[in-house]
CSV table of C-alpha atoms and ligand atoms in Angstrom, one decimal:
chain,number,residue,atom,x,y,z
A,1,MET,CA,23.7,3.5,90.2
A,2,ARG,CA,20.5,5.4,89.6
A,3,PHE,CA,19.4,7.9,86.9
A,4,SER,CA,19.7,11.4,88.1
A,5,ASN,CA,16.6,13.1,89.6
A,6,GLU,CA,15.9,16.7,90.6
A,7,TRP,CA,15.3,16.7,94.3
A,8,SER,CA,13.8,19.2,96.7
A,9,GLU,CA,13.3,19.4,100.4
A,10,GLY,CA,9.6,19.1,101.2
A,11,ARG,CA,7.7,19.2,104.5
A,12,ILE,CA,4.8,17.0,105.5
A,13,LYS,CA,1.7,19.3,105.5
A,14,SER,CA,-0.9,16.8,106.6
A,15,ILE,CA,-1.3,13.1,107.3
A,16,LYS,CA,-4.7,11.4,107.0
A,17,GLN,CA,-5.8,7.8,107.5
A,18,VAL,CA,-7.7,7.0,104.3
A,19,GLY,CA,-8.1,3.3,104.7
A,20,GLU,CA,-7.4,0.6,107.4
A,21,THR,CA,-3.8,0.3,106.2
A,22,VAL,CA,-3.4,3.4,104.0
A,23,ARG,CA,-2.3,6.9,105.0
A,24,GLN,CA,-2.4,9.9,102.7
A,25,PHE,CA,0.4,12.4,102.9
A,26,GLU,CA,0.3,16.0,101.6
A,27,ILE,CA,3.8,17.3,101.1
A,28,ASP,CA,4.6,21.0,100.7
A,29,ILE,CA,7.4,21.6,98.2
A,30,PRO,CA,9.4,24.9,97.7
A,31,ALA,CA,8.3,25.6,94.1
A,32,GLU,CA,5.3,24.7,92.0
A,33,VAL,CA,5.6,21.7,89.6
A,34,SER,CA,3.2,20.3,87.0
A,35,PHE,CA,2.2,16.7,86.9
A,36,SER,CA,0.2,14.6,84.5
A,37,ALA,CA,-2.1,11.7,85.2
A,38,GLY,CA,-0.2,8.5,86.2
A,39,SER,CA,2.9,10.5,87.5
A,40,HIS,CA,4.9,9.5,90.5
A,41,ILE,CA,7.5,11.0,92.7
A,42,ASN,CA,10.5,9.4,94.3
A,43,VAL,CA,10.8,9.8,98.1
A,44,GLU,CA,13.9,9.4,100.2
A,45,VAL,CA,13.1,7.0,103.0
A,46,TYR,CA,15.4,5.6,105.7
A,47,PHE,CA,16.0,1.9,106.4
A,48,LYS,CA,18.3,1.0,109.3
A,49,GLY,CA,19.7,4.6,109.1
A,50,HIS,CA,20.5,4.3,105.4
A,51,PRO,CA,18.7,6.3,102.7
A,52,GLU,CA,16.7,4.4,100.2
A,53,ILE,CA,14.4,5.6,97.4
A,54,ARG,CA,10.7,4.6,97.0
A,55,SER,CA,8.3,5.7,94.3
A,56,TYR,CA,4.7,6.8,95.1
A,57,SER,CA,2.1,7.8,92.6
A,58,LEU,CA,0.6,11.3,92.8
A,59,VAL,CA,-3.0,11.3,93.8
A,60,GLY,CA,-5.5,13.9,92.6
A,61,LYS,CA,-6.3,16.1,89.6
A,62,PRO,CA,-3.2,16.7,87.4
A,63,ARG,CA,-2.3,20.3,87.8
A,64,ARG,CA,0.5,22.8,88.6
A,65,THR,CA,0.9,22.7,92.4
A,66,SER,CA,3.3,23.1,95.3
A,67,VAL,CA,1.4,20.5,97.4
A,68,LEU,CA,2.0,16.9,96.3
A,69,LYS,CA,-0.4,14.2,97.6
A,70,ILE,CA,0.6,10.5,97.9
A,71,ALA,CA,-0.9,7.5,99.7
A,72,VAL,CA,1.1,4.8,101.3
A,73,LYS,CA,-0.1,1.3,102.3
A,74,LEU,CA,1.7,-0.2,105.4
A,75,LEU,CA,2.9,-3.5,104.0
A,76,PRO,CA,3.5,-6.4,106.5
A,77,GLU,CA,6.6,-7.4,104.5
A,78,SER,CA,7.8,-3.8,104.2
A,79,LYS,CA,11.5,-3.6,103.4
A,80,GLY,CA,11.5,-0.2,105.0
A,81,GLY,CA,9.6,2.2,102.7
A,82,SER,CA,6.1,2.0,104.0
A,83,ALA,CA,7.2,1.4,107.6
A,84,TYR,CA,9.4,4.5,107.5
A,85,MET,CA,6.6,6.6,105.9
A,86,TRP,CA,4.3,5.6,108.7
A,87,THR,CA,6.7,6.9,111.3
A,88,LEU,CA,6.5,10.4,109.8
A,89,GLU,CA,4.6,13.2,111.5
A,90,GLU,CA,3.2,16.5,110.2
A,91,GLY,CA,5.8,19.2,109.9
A,92,GLN,CA,8.7,16.8,109.3
A,93,LYS,CA,11.1,17.4,106.4
A,94,ILE,CA,11.2,14.9,103.5
A,95,ARG,CA,13.2,14.8,100.3
A,96,VAL,CA,11.2,14.3,97.2
A,97,SER,CA,12.0,14.3,93.5
A,98,GLN,CA,10.3,16.1,90.6
A,99,PRO,CA,7.3,14.2,89.3
A,100,LYS,CA,8.0,11.6,86.5
A,101,ASN,CA,5.6,9.6,84.5
A,102,HIS,CA,6.1,6.0,83.3
A,103,PHE,CA,2.4,5.4,83.1
A,104,GLU,CA,0.9,8.0,80.8
A,105,LEU,CA,-2.5,8.1,79.3
A,106,THR,CA,-2.5,7.9,75.5
A,107,TYR,CA,-5.4,9.6,73.9
A,108,GLY,CA,-7.4,8.7,70.9
A,109,SER,CA,-9.1,5.5,72.2
A,110,SER,CA,-12.7,4.8,71.8
A,111,GLU,CA,-12.9,3.6,75.4
A,112,TYR,CA,-10.6,3.5,78.4
A,113,VAL,CA,-11.0,0.9,81.2
A,114,LEU,CA,-9.1,1.6,84.4
A,115,LEU,CA,-8.6,-1.5,86.6
A,116,ALA,CA,-7.2,-0.8,90.1
A,117,GLY,CA,-6.4,-3.4,92.8
A,118,GLY,CA,-5.7,-2.3,96.4
A,119,ILE,CA,-3.1,0.5,96.7
A,120,GLY,CA,-2.9,0.4,92.9
A,121,ILE,CA,-5.8,2.9,93.1
A,122,THR,CA,-3.3,5.8,93.5
A,123,PRO,CA,-2.3,6.6,89.9
A,124,MET,CA,-5.9,5.7,88.7
A,125,VAL,CA,-7.4,8.6,90.7
A,126,SER,CA,-5.5,11.2,88.6
A,127,MET,CA,-6.3,9.2,85.4
A,128,ALA,CA,-10.1,9.2,86.2
A,129,GLU,CA,-10.0,13.0,87.0
A,130,GLU,CA,-8.2,13.7,83.7
A,131,LEU,CA,-10.4,11.4,81.5
A,132,LEU,CA,-13.5,13.0,83.1
A,133,ALA,CA,-12.2,16.5,82.5
A,134,LYS,CA,-11.5,15.7,78.9
A,135,GLY,CA,-15.0,14.2,78.4
A,136,GLU,CA,-13.5,10.8,77.4
A,137,ASN,CA,-15.5,7.5,77.4
A,138,PHE,CA,-14.2,5.4,80.3
A,139,ARG,CA,-15.1,2.9,83.0
A,140,PHE,CA,-13.3,2.4,86.3
A,141,VAL,CA,-13.1,-1.0,88.1
A,142,TYR,CA,-11.7,-0.8,91.6
A,143,ALA,CA,-11.1,-4.0,93.6
A,144,ALA,CA,-9.8,-4.6,97.1
A,145,GLN,CA,-9.9,-7.2,99.8
A,146,LYS,CA,-12.0,-5.3,102.3
A,147,ARG,CA,-14.4,-2.4,102.1
A,148,SER,CA,-12.6,-0.7,105.0
A,149,ASP,CA,-9.4,-0.6,103.0
A,150,MET,CA,-10.5,1.1,99.8
A,151,PRO,CA,-9.1,4.6,100.0
A,152,PHE,CA,-10.7,7.3,97.8
A,153,SER,CA,-13.7,5.1,97.0
A,154,GLU,CA,-16.3,7.5,98.4
A,155,ASP,CA,-14.8,10.5,96.5
A,156,LEU,CA,-14.6,8.4,93.3
A,157,ASN,CA,-18.2,7.3,93.8
A,158,THR,CA,-19.3,11.0,94.0
A,159,LEU,CA,-17.2,12.0,91.0
A,160,LEU,CA,-17.9,9.1,88.7
A,161,GLY,CA,-21.3,7.7,89.6
A,162,ASP,CA,-22.2,4.8,87.3
A,163,ARG,CA,-18.8,4.7,85.7
A,164,LEU,CA,-17.3,3.2,88.9
A,165,GLN,CA,-17.7,-0.4,89.8
A,166,LEU,CA,-16.4,-1.5,93.2
A,167,PHE,CA,-15.4,-5.1,93.9
A,168,VAL,CA,-14.9,-6.1,97.5
A,169,GLN,CA,-13.2,-9.5,97.5
A,170,ASP,CA,-14.5,-10.5,101.0
A,171,GLU,CA,-18.1,-9.8,99.8
A,172,HIS,CA,-18.1,-10.6,96.1
A,173,GLY,CA,-15.0,-12.6,95.4
A,174,LEU,CA,-12.5,-11.7,92.7
A,175,VAL,CA,-13.1,-9.4,89.7
A,176,ASP,CA,-13.8,-11.5,86.6
A,177,ILE,CA,-10.9,-10.1,84.6
A,178,PRO,CA,-11.4,-12.3,81.5
A,179,ALA,CA,-15.1,-11.1,81.4
A,180,LEU,CA,-13.9,-7.5,81.7
A,181,VAL,CA,-11.4,-7.9,78.9
A,182,ASN,CA,-14.0,-9.7,76.8
A,183,SER,CA,-16.3,-6.7,77.2
A,184,MET,CA,-13.7,-4.5,75.5
A,185,LYS,CA,-13.6,-3.8,71.8
A,186,LYS,CA,-10.7,-3.2,69.5
A,187,GLY,CA,-9.7,0.5,69.8
A,188,SER,CA,-10.1,0.6,73.6
A,189,GLN,CA,-7.3,0.6,76.2
A,190,LEU,CA,-7.0,-1.1,79.5
A,191,TYR,CA,-4.9,0.5,82.2
A,192,VAL,CA,-4.0,-1.8,85.2
A,193,CYS,CA,-2.4,-1.0,88.5
A,194,GLY,CA,-2.5,-3.5,91.3
A,195,PRO,CA,-0.9,-6.7,92.7
A,196,MET,CA,1.0,-9.1,90.4
A,197,GLY,CA,-1.9,-11.7,90.4
A,198,MET,CA,-4.2,-9.1,89.0
A,199,LEU,CA,-1.7,-8.0,86.4
A,200,GLU,CA,-0.9,-11.6,85.3
A,201,ALA,CA,-4.7,-12.3,85.0
A,202,ALA,CA,-5.1,-9.2,82.9
A,203,LYS,CA,-2.1,-10.1,80.7
A,204,LEU,CA,-3.3,-13.6,80.1
A,205,ALA,CA,-6.9,-12.5,79.3
A,206,TRP,CA,-5.6,-9.8,77.0
A,207,PHE,CA,-3.3,-12.2,75.2
A,208,GLN,CA,-6.2,-14.6,74.7
A,209,SER,CA,-8.5,-11.9,73.4
A,210,ALA,CA,-6.2,-11.0,70.5
A,211,LEU,CA,-6.6,-7.3,71.3
A,212,PRO,CA,-3.5,-5.3,70.3
A,213,ALA,CA,-0.7,-5.8,72.9
A,214,GLU,CA,0.0,-2.0,73.0
A,215,ASP,CA,-3.5,-1.3,74.3
A,216,LEU,CA,-2.8,-3.0,77.6
A,217,ARG,CA,-0.9,-0.6,79.9
A,218,TYR,CA,0.1,-1.4,83.4
A,219,GLU,CA,2.0,-0.4,86.5
A,220,THR,CA,2.5,-2.6,89.5
A,221,PHE,CA,3.1,-2.1,93.2
A,222,GLY,CA,5.4,-5.1,93.7
A,223,THR,CA,4.7,-8.7,94.4
A,224,THR,CA,5.4,-11.0,97.2
A,225,GLY,CA,6.3,-13.7,94.7
A,226,LEU,CA,5.2,-17.2,94.4
A,227,TYR,CA,7.6,-18.5,97.0
A,228,PRO,CA,8.5,-17.4,100.6
A,229,THR,CA,11.0,-14.6,101.0
A,230,VAL,CA,14.2,-16.3,102.3
A,231,ALA,CA,17.9,-15.5,102.5
A,232,PHE,CA,20.1,-16.7,99.7
A,233,LYS,CA,23.7,-16.6,98.4
A,234,VAL,CA,24.9,-15.0,95.2
A,235,ASN,CA,28.2,-15.9,93.5
A,236,LEU,CA,29.8,-13.2,91.4
A,237,PRO,CA,32.7,-14.7,89.5
A,238,ARG,CA,33.5,-11.4,87.9
A,239,PHE,CA,34.3,-9.9,91.3
A,240,ASN,CA,35.5,-13.2,92.9
A,241,LYS,CA,32.9,-12.7,95.6
A,242,THR,CA,29.9,-14.4,97.3
A,243,VAL,CA,27.2,-12.0,98.6
A,244,GLU,CA,24.6,-13.0,101.2
A,245,VAL,CA,21.1,-11.6,100.5
A,246,SER,CA,19.1,-11.5,103.7
A,247,ALA,CA,15.3,-12.1,103.8
A,248,ASN,CA,14.6,-8.4,104.4
A,249,GLN,CA,16.9,-7.1,101.7
A,250,THR,CA,16.7,-7.1,97.9
A,251,LEU,CA,19.3,-8.6,95.7
A,252,LEU,CA,20.0,-5.1,94.3
A,253,ASP,CA,20.5,-3.7,97.8
A,254,ALA,CA,22.8,-6.5,98.7
A,255,LEU,CA,24.9,-5.9,95.6
A,256,GLU,CA,25.0,-2.2,96.2
A,257,GLU,CA,26.1,-2.7,99.8
A,258,GLU,CA,29.1,-4.7,98.4
A,259,GLY,CA,29.9,-1.8,96.1
A,260,ILE,CA,28.8,-3.7,93.0
A,261,GLU,CA,27.1,-1.3,90.6
A,262,VAL,CA,23.9,-2.3,88.9
A,263,MET,CA,21.9,0.3,86.9
A,264,TYR,CA,18.4,0.7,88.2
A,265,ASP,CA,15.5,3.1,88.2
A,266,CYS,CA,12.0,2.0,89.3
A,267,LYS,CA,12.9,-0.6,91.9
A,268,ARG,CA,9.5,-2.1,91.3
A,269,GLY,CA,10.3,-4.7,88.6
A,270,GLU,CA,8.9,-2.6,85.8
A,271,CYS,CA,11.7,-0.8,83.9
A,272,GLY,CA,14.1,-3.7,83.5
A,273,LEU,CA,17.1,-1.5,84.0
A,274,CYS,CA,18.4,-3.7,86.9
A,275,GLN,CA,18.4,-6.9,84.9
A,276,VAL,CA,21.4,-9.2,85.4
A,277,ASP,CA,22.5,-12.4,83.6
A,278,ILE,CA,22.1,-15.7,85.4
A,279,ILE,CA,25.1,-17.9,84.7
A,280,GLU,CA,23.7,-20.8,86.8
A,281,TYR,CA,21.4,-21.4,89.8
A,282,SER,CA,20.1,-24.0,92.1
A,283,GLY,CA,16.6,-24.0,93.7
A,284,THR,CA,13.9,-22.0,92.1
A,285,ILE,CA,14.1,-18.5,90.7
A,286,ASP,CA,11.2,-16.4,92.0
A,287,HIS,CA,10.6,-13.8,89.3
A,288,ARG,CA,8.7,-10.9,90.8
A,289,ASP,CA,9.0,-8.4,88.0
A,290,ALA,CA,6.5,-7.1,85.5
A,291,PHE,CA,9.1,-6.4,82.9
A,292,PHE,CA,10.0,-9.8,81.3
A,293,SER,CA,7.4,-11.7,79.4
A,294,SER,CA,6.3,-15.0,80.9
A,295,GLU,CA,8.4,-16.8,78.2
A,296,GLU,CA,11.5,-14.9,79.2
A,297,ARG,CA,10.9,-15.6,82.9
A,298,ALA,CA,10.5,-19.3,82.1
A,299,CYS,CA,14.0,-19.3,80.5
A,300,ASP,CA,15.6,-18.2,83.8
A,301,LYS,CA,18.4,-16.5,81.9
A,302,LYS,CA,18.0,-13.0,83.4
A,303,LEU,CA,16.3,-11.6,86.5
A,304,CYS,CA,15.4,-8.1,87.8
A,305,ALA,CA,17.7,-7.6,90.8
A,306,CYS,CA,15.4,-5.1,92.4
A,307,VAL,CA,12.6,-7.5,93.1
A,308,SER,CA,13.4,-11.1,92.1
A,309,ARG,CA,15.0,-13.7,94.3
A,310,VAL,CA,15.9,-17.4,94.6
A,311,PHE,CA,14.1,-19.9,96.8
A,312,GLU,CA,16.0,-22.7,98.5
A,313,GLY,CA,19.1,-22.2,96.3
A,314,GLU,CA,22.0,-20.1,95.1
A,315,LEU,CA,22.6,-17.8,92.1
A,316,THR,CA,25.7,-17.2,90.0
A,317,LEU,CA,25.4,-13.9,88.2
A,318,ASP,CA,27.1,-11.7,85.8
A,319,THR,CA,26.3,-8.1,86.8
A,320,SER,CA,28.3,-6.2,84.2
A,321,TYR,CA,27.3,-2.6,84.2
A,322,ARG,CA,25.0,-1.6,81.3
A,323,GLY,CA,25.3,2.0,80.6
B,401,FES,S1,14.9,-1.1,88.8
B,401,FES,FE1,13.3,-1.2,87.3
B,401,FES,S2,13.0,-3.3,87.1
B,401,FES,FE2,14.5,-3.2,88.6
């Protein structure tokens, strides 16, 4: 059960390879919409013939427009979203939602630090454009595994000059996130979008720095978890059912296929709407969300059904609908 969205039928205007594993899509939509920095749209994708929803950040200067730009990384463990997007061709129709923003810039800070990892660059481009246009004090740290897979780095370099620092893991190793956080003063904000390892490192460094918790903002693009992705069983005493979750399916998808309603929105482990109560489990819970605190995750009392799984075990859940 998903929150309602306003949808329209768009058409792929152009497709451009902007990195080794990243394609940029421009989508014409019937009427102009406005979007702010950090916004995303939902896109209808198809997986084994069934419609699914994926969220992609809007790239580019926030404005009123009838052409929406997103970038999609082809993920080796794609559950269908990126693989489907990569089958699209120019001229094809695609259903998209109105822009929404769960990752807004909050103004009034003495300094903004943007930290992007890999495809986490996408919302940061609009943030950098907006901060630059408003004359704000900011720095931008962009890290990726390979130089050949750093979309928008050249444009950002031209736009931002010295404000931009690029870290190529194959050449320089990992960004020193604790040092980055330590270089920040009270009154500044850190915005992070990237893989779970980057986010966890930023959270830990932030927590240890004693900077105000609300000044760390983040959005993630999923995680592959700490354990391999394998099939598992879920027992649902409330429905007197056992559901099999295959390796290429999320727990949320498996429950929905069985007609068991769970509230959800982001499907990225961020909003927490899809949380379900764990009655008991065997094996190891692989929490892949960015919603719960590490203490909450350690308790293993709840999990986010859109991303989290169990490794080498079974789950018994209470999925009571939370309106
Ligand atoms: S739907 Fe948002 S955390 Fe699962």
